[in-house]
Structure formats: C-alpha cells, structure tokens
XYZ file of C-alpha atoms in Angstrom:
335
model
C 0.000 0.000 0.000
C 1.343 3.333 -1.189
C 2.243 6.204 1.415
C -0.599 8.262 -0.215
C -3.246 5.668 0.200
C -2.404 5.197 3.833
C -2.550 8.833 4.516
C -5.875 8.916 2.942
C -7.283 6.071 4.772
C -5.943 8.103 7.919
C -7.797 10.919 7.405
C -10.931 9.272 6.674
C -10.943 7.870 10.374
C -9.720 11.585 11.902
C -13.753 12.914 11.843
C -15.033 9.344 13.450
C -12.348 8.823 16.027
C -12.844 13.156 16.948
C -16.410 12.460 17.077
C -16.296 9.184 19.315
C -13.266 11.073 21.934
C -16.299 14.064 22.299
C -19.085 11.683 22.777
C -16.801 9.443 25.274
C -15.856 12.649 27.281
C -19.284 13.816 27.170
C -20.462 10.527 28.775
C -17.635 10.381 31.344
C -18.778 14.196 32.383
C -22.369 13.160 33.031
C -22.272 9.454 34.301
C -22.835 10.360 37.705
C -25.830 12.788 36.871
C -27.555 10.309 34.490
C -30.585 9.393 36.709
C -31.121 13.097 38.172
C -30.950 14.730 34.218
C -33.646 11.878 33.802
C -35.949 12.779 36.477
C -35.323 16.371 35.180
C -37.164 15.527 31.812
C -39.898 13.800 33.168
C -40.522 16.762 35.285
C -40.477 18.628 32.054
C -43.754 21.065 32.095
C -45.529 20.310 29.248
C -45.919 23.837 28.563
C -42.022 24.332 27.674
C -41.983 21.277 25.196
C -44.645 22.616 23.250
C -42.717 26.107 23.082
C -39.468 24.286 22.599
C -41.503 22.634 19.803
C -42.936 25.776 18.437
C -39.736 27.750 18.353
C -38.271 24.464 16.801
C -41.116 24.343 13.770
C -40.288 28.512 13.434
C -36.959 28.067 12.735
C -37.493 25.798 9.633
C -40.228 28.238 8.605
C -37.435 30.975 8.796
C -34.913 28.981 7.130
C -37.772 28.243 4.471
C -38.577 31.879 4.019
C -34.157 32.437 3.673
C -33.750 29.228 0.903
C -36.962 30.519 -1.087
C -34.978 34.376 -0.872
C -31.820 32.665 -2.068
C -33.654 30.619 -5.002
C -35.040 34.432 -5.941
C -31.339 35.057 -7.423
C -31.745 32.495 -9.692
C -35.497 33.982 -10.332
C -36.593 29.496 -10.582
C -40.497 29.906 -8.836
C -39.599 28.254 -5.324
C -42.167 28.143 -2.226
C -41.060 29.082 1.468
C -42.771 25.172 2.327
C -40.189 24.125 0.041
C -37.199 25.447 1.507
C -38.352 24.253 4.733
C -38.494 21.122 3.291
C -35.057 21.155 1.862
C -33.940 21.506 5.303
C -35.797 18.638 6.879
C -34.594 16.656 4.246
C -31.137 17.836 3.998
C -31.134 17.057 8.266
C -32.509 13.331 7.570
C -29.623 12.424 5.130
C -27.240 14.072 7.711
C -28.703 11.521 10.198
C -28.506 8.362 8.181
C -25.294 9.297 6.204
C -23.862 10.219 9.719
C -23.059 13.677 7.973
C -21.541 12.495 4.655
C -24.698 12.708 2.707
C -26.228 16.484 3.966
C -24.694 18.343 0.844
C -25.969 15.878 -2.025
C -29.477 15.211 -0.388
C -29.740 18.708 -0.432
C -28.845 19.522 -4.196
C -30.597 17.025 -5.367
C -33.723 18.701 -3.585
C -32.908 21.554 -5.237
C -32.789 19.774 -8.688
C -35.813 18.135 -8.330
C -37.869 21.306 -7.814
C -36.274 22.432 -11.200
C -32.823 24.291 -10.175
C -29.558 22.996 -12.608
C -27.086 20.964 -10.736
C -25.228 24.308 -10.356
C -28.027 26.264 -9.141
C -28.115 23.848 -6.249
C -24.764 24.171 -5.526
C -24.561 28.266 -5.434
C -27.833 27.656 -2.900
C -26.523 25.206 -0.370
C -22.470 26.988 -0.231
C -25.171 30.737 0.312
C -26.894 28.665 3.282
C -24.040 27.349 4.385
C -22.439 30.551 4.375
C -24.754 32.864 5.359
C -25.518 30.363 8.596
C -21.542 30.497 9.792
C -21.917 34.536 9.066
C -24.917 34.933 10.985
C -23.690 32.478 14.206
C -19.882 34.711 14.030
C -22.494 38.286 13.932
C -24.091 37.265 17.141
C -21.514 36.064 19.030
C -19.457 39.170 18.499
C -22.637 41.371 19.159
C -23.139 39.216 22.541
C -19.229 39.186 23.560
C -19.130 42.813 22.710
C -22.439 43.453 25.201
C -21.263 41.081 27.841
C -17.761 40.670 27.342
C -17.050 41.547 31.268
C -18.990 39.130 32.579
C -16.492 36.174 30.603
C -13.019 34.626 31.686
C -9.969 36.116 29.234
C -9.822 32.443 28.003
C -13.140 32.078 26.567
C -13.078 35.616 25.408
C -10.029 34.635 23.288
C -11.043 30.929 22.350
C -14.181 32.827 21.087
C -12.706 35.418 19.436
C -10.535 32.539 17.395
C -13.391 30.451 16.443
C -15.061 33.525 15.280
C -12.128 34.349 13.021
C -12.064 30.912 11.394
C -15.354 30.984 11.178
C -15.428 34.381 9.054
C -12.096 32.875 7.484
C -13.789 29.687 5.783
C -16.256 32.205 3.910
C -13.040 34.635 3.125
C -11.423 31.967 1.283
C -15.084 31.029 -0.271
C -15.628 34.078 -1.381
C -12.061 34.925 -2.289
C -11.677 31.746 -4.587
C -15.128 32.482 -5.846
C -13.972 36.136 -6.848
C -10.451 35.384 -8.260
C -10.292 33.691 -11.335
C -6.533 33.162 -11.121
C -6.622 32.089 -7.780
C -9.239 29.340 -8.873
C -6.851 28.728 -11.529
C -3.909 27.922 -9.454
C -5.712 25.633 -6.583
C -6.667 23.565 -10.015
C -3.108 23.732 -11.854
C -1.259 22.891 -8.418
C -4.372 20.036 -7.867
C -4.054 18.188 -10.929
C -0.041 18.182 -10.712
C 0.024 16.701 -7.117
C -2.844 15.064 -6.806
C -2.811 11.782 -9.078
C -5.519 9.118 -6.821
C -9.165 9.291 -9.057
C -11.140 9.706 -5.702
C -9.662 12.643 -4.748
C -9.877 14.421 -8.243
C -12.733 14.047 -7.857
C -13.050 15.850 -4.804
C -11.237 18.455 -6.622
C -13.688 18.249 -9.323
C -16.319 18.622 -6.798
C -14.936 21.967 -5.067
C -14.809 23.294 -8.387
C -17.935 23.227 -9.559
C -19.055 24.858 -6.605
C -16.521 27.631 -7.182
C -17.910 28.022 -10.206
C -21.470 28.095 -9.103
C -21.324 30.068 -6.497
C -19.253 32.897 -8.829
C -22.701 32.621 -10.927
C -24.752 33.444 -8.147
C -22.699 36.289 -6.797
C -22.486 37.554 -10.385
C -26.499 37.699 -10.296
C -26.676 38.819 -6.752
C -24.653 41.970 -7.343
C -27.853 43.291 -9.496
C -30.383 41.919 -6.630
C -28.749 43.605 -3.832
C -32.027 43.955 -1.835
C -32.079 40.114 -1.783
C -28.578 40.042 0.155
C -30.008 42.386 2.725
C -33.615 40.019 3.216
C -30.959 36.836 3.373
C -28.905 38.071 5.958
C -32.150 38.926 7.225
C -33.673 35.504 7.757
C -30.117 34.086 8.410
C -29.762 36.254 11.682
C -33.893 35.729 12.438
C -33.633 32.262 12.342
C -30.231 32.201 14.999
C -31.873 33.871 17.224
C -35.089 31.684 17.474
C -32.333 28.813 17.960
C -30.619 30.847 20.406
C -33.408 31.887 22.636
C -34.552 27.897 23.118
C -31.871 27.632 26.414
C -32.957 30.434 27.764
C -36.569 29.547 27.299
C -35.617 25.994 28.597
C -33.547 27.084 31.762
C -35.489 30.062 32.798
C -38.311 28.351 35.034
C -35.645 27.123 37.522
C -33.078 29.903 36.719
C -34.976 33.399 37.144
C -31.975 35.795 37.612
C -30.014 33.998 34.281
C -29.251 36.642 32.149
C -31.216 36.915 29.304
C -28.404 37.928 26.902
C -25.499 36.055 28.616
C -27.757 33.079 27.403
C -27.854 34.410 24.423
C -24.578 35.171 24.246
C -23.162 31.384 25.304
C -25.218 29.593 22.636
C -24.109 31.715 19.966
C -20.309 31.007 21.581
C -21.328 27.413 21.486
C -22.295 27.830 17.817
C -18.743 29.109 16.726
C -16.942 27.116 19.128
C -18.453 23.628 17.485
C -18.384 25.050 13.929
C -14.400 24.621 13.770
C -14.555 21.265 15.056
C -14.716 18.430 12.622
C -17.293 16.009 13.523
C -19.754 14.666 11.458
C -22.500 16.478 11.298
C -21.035 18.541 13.997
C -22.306 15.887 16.306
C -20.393 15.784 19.831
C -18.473 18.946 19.030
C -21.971 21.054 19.997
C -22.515 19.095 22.972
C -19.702 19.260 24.690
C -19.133 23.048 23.771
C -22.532 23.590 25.553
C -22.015 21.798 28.748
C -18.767 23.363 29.220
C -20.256 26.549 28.836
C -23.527 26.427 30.619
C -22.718 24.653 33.368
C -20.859 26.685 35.180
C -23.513 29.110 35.283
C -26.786 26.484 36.053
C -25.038 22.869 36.735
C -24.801 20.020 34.704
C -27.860 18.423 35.402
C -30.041 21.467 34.305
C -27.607 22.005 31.428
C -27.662 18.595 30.405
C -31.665 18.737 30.464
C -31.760 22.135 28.245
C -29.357 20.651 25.965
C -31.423 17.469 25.198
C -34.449 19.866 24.883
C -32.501 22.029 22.172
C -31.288 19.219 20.143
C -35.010 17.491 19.897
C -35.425 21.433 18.434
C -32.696 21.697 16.019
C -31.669 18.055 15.020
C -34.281 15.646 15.918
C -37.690 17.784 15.008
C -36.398 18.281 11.196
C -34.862 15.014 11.366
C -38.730 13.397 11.664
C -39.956 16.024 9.304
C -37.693 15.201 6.848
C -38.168 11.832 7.149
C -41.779 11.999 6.861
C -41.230 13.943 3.318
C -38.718 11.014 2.508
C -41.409 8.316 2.770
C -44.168 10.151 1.326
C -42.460 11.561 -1.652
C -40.923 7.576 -2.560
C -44.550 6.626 -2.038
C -45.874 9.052 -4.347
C -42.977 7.923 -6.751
C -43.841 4.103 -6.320
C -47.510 5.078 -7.155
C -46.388 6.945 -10.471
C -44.116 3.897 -11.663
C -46.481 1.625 -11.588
C-alpha cells in the first residue's frame, strides 16, 4: 500500500475517532448525573416542550422563508414550504449518512424542484455561508455586550473560532472572486494530486466555485435580496438561540437573558471549527462546558437534550416523513 493511500485512509478515520473522543468525554462528564438529568425531563412542564416545539417548527419556517430568498437570485419559482423542506430533508440524510450525505441530499432537492445541478450548488455553499456569518455576527454582538462578565480564556477561544469561522467564507468568497486564484488551486491540484477519488473531490470543489461565482455575479444586481438573506439568516439564529434560555429560565430566574444568548451563539462558533460529522459531539460538549458553570450540569444537560429534539431531531422526523411520502408518491407513479 502506497504512502498516499495510507494517509488517505488516515484521514478518513480523523472525523469518526474526533467524534467518538467528544461523545466518550461527554459521557464520562455526566455518568454520575444520568438518573437526576432523567428525572429532570420527566418533570419537564408540558408547557415548555410545546414552546421548545414551536420555536423548533419557526426556525425551519425561517430557514424556508431564507432558501426561497436565495432561489429568488436564480429567479426558478420556489415556495417558502419548500425550503423548509429542503432543510428537513437535507437534516434526515445528515442523520442516516452520519453527515456524509447532507450536501448531495440537499442539491438534489434543489434539482428536483427544477434548479440545474449548479443552481443547487450556489444555494446550499449561500446557506451554508450565510448560517456560519450569521452564528460569528451574534456572538461578536453578545461578547461585545457582555464581554465583562467572561473569563480572558473564553473571550479569546471565542474570538478565534469567530475568526475561522469568518475565514472559511473569506477563502469562499475569495476563490469564488479570483479567477486566477481558482486557476492555481486547479493547476497545483491536478499536478500533485494523481488518486481518481480525490480528483474528484477536486472536481467537486470546483464546480461549486464556479457556481457560487454565478450566483454572486447575479446577486450583485439583486442587492435587496442580500439584505432580506442576511435577514432571515440572523432571524432564524436567534429563534435557535433563545430555546436555552426559554428551557432554563423556570428554575433559573436571575439567568441573564443575553449572557444566554450570548453562550449559545459562543457554542455555535466554538463547534463550527470542530470536525465532527455532522457537527455531532463537538456542539454538545461546547454547551455543557459553557452552561454549566452558570446552572449545573444536570439542568444544562436537560436544556441541551431539549434544544437538540429542536434543532436536530424535530427536522430530522420532518424530513423523514417527506422522505417516505415523496418515494410513495414515486412508487404510485411507476407503476
């Protein structure tokens, strides 16, 4: 086996054996608390699950109404129901395909509903994009509001993740821009990179270069339509962010409102550098090291639970309920 392969084979196992250290620590920093988080949830009031649930079903209407304003670039007709749907169904593939499968379940939404292969593209890399620029907005907004109330070392681990954050859409945006630039990552590509698979890959980041440099292109003449996406992107953060506070605030009256706010959003850009698959075990142990300190682990640990049934497994089920009815439509159709 070459010295190439093996390094490739070692970085496939990097995001699995990340993923499995955060979810091992995370279950060595609650195994003592398991039975007291679980008597926590029972005592759940059903009251806060249905507003965890309601502020769960906004988001995706938000992110709906941000997809549909993205689509409007390529000026395809595309409903707000169906961007919400393109979420759900983009978060079921992430489930099953433990992350590997998010980015082509959602394109091939997109396709289906009528937008080119490339048109999907420019729309998934703006989501993407405009989600990581919305999280890094907030959390400098909130460190900026209640930066004295932090340690210097979260202040500063913030502060990086923020800049990576805002990095990964520099060089986005930057490769997107520069033709030449685009030109060299390809030239220096196909002269050192020789294994199919990973020309592939190449190929791959490529055509989203490309498509993405299309949408920009028609975006600079629909300016209004950057302003109502960043819009919706920063709407729909906040209704994610406020769900802790929501969750933590019938035991916790006193806890800060906006130092909530301003964790979560820490938690957001803290998790978004690590890679995990489908940011899985990076988010929760960002959170419990970050809340708990402030309300315990046990309350933490029972707000976090409540926030993920929000933002992973609500769209999950929705988007697996569109999975099986859309096949079963299909199935009908071909026979």
């Amino acid at each position: 086996m070459s010295e190439f392969t093996q390094k490739v084979k070692r970085q496939t196992f990097i995001k699995p054996l990340i993923f499995f250290f955060l979810i091992g620590f995370f279950v060595k920093y609650l195994w003592s608390s398991f039975d007291a988080i679980f008597l926590e949830i029972l005592e759940t009031s059903i009251w806060l699950v249905l507003a965890v649930l309601f502020l769960g079903i906004a988001y995706q209407f938000v992110e709906g109404k941000m997809v549909k304003t993205t689509v409007r670039i390529t000026d395809k007709p595309f409903r707000s129901v169906e961007g919400m749907m393109a979420s759900c169904y983009a978060a079921f593939y992430r489930v099953v395909t433990f992350g590997a499968g998010t980015w082509i379940a959602e394109i091939n939404f997109y396709h289906r509903k009528n937008l080119t292969v490339s048109e999907g593209v420019g729309v998934s890399i703006f989501r993407f994009m405009l989600f990581k620029t919305s999280a890094a907005f907030l959390a400098i907004l909130f460190l900026i509001m209640e930066m004295g109330l932090f340690s210097q070392r979260i202040i500063w681990v913030v502060i990086i993740c923020i800049a990576i954050n805002l990095a990964i859409n520099g060089v986005i945006l930057l490769a997107a821009l520069s033709m030449p630039l685009q030109i060299l990552f390809v030239t220096i590509c196909n002269r050192w990179i020789k294994q199919a698979a990973w020309r592939d890959k190449v190929d791959q980041v490529n055509t989203q270069i490309n498509a993405l440099r299309t949408m920009i292109h028609d975006l600079m003449h629909k300016k209004r339509l950057l302003v109502e996406m960043l819009f919706w992107g920063i709407t729909k953060a906040l209704i994610w962010f406020v769900i802790p506070y929501i969750c933590l605030r019938p035991d916790y009256p006193d806890f800060n409102f906006f130092v909530s706010l301003a964790l979560i959003s820490f938690v957001t850009v803290i998790s978004g550098v690590v890679p995990t698959p489908g940011g899985v075990g990076s988010f929760e142990v960002s959170y419990m090291l970050l809340f708990s300190p402030y309300v315990g682990k046990i309350d933490a640990a029972s707000s976090l639970l409540l926030y993920r049934f929000a933002t992973f497994i609500l769209p999950f089920l929705i988007g697996g309920i569109y999975v099986f009815v859309s096949r079963k439509k299909r199935l009908k159709i071909n026979r």
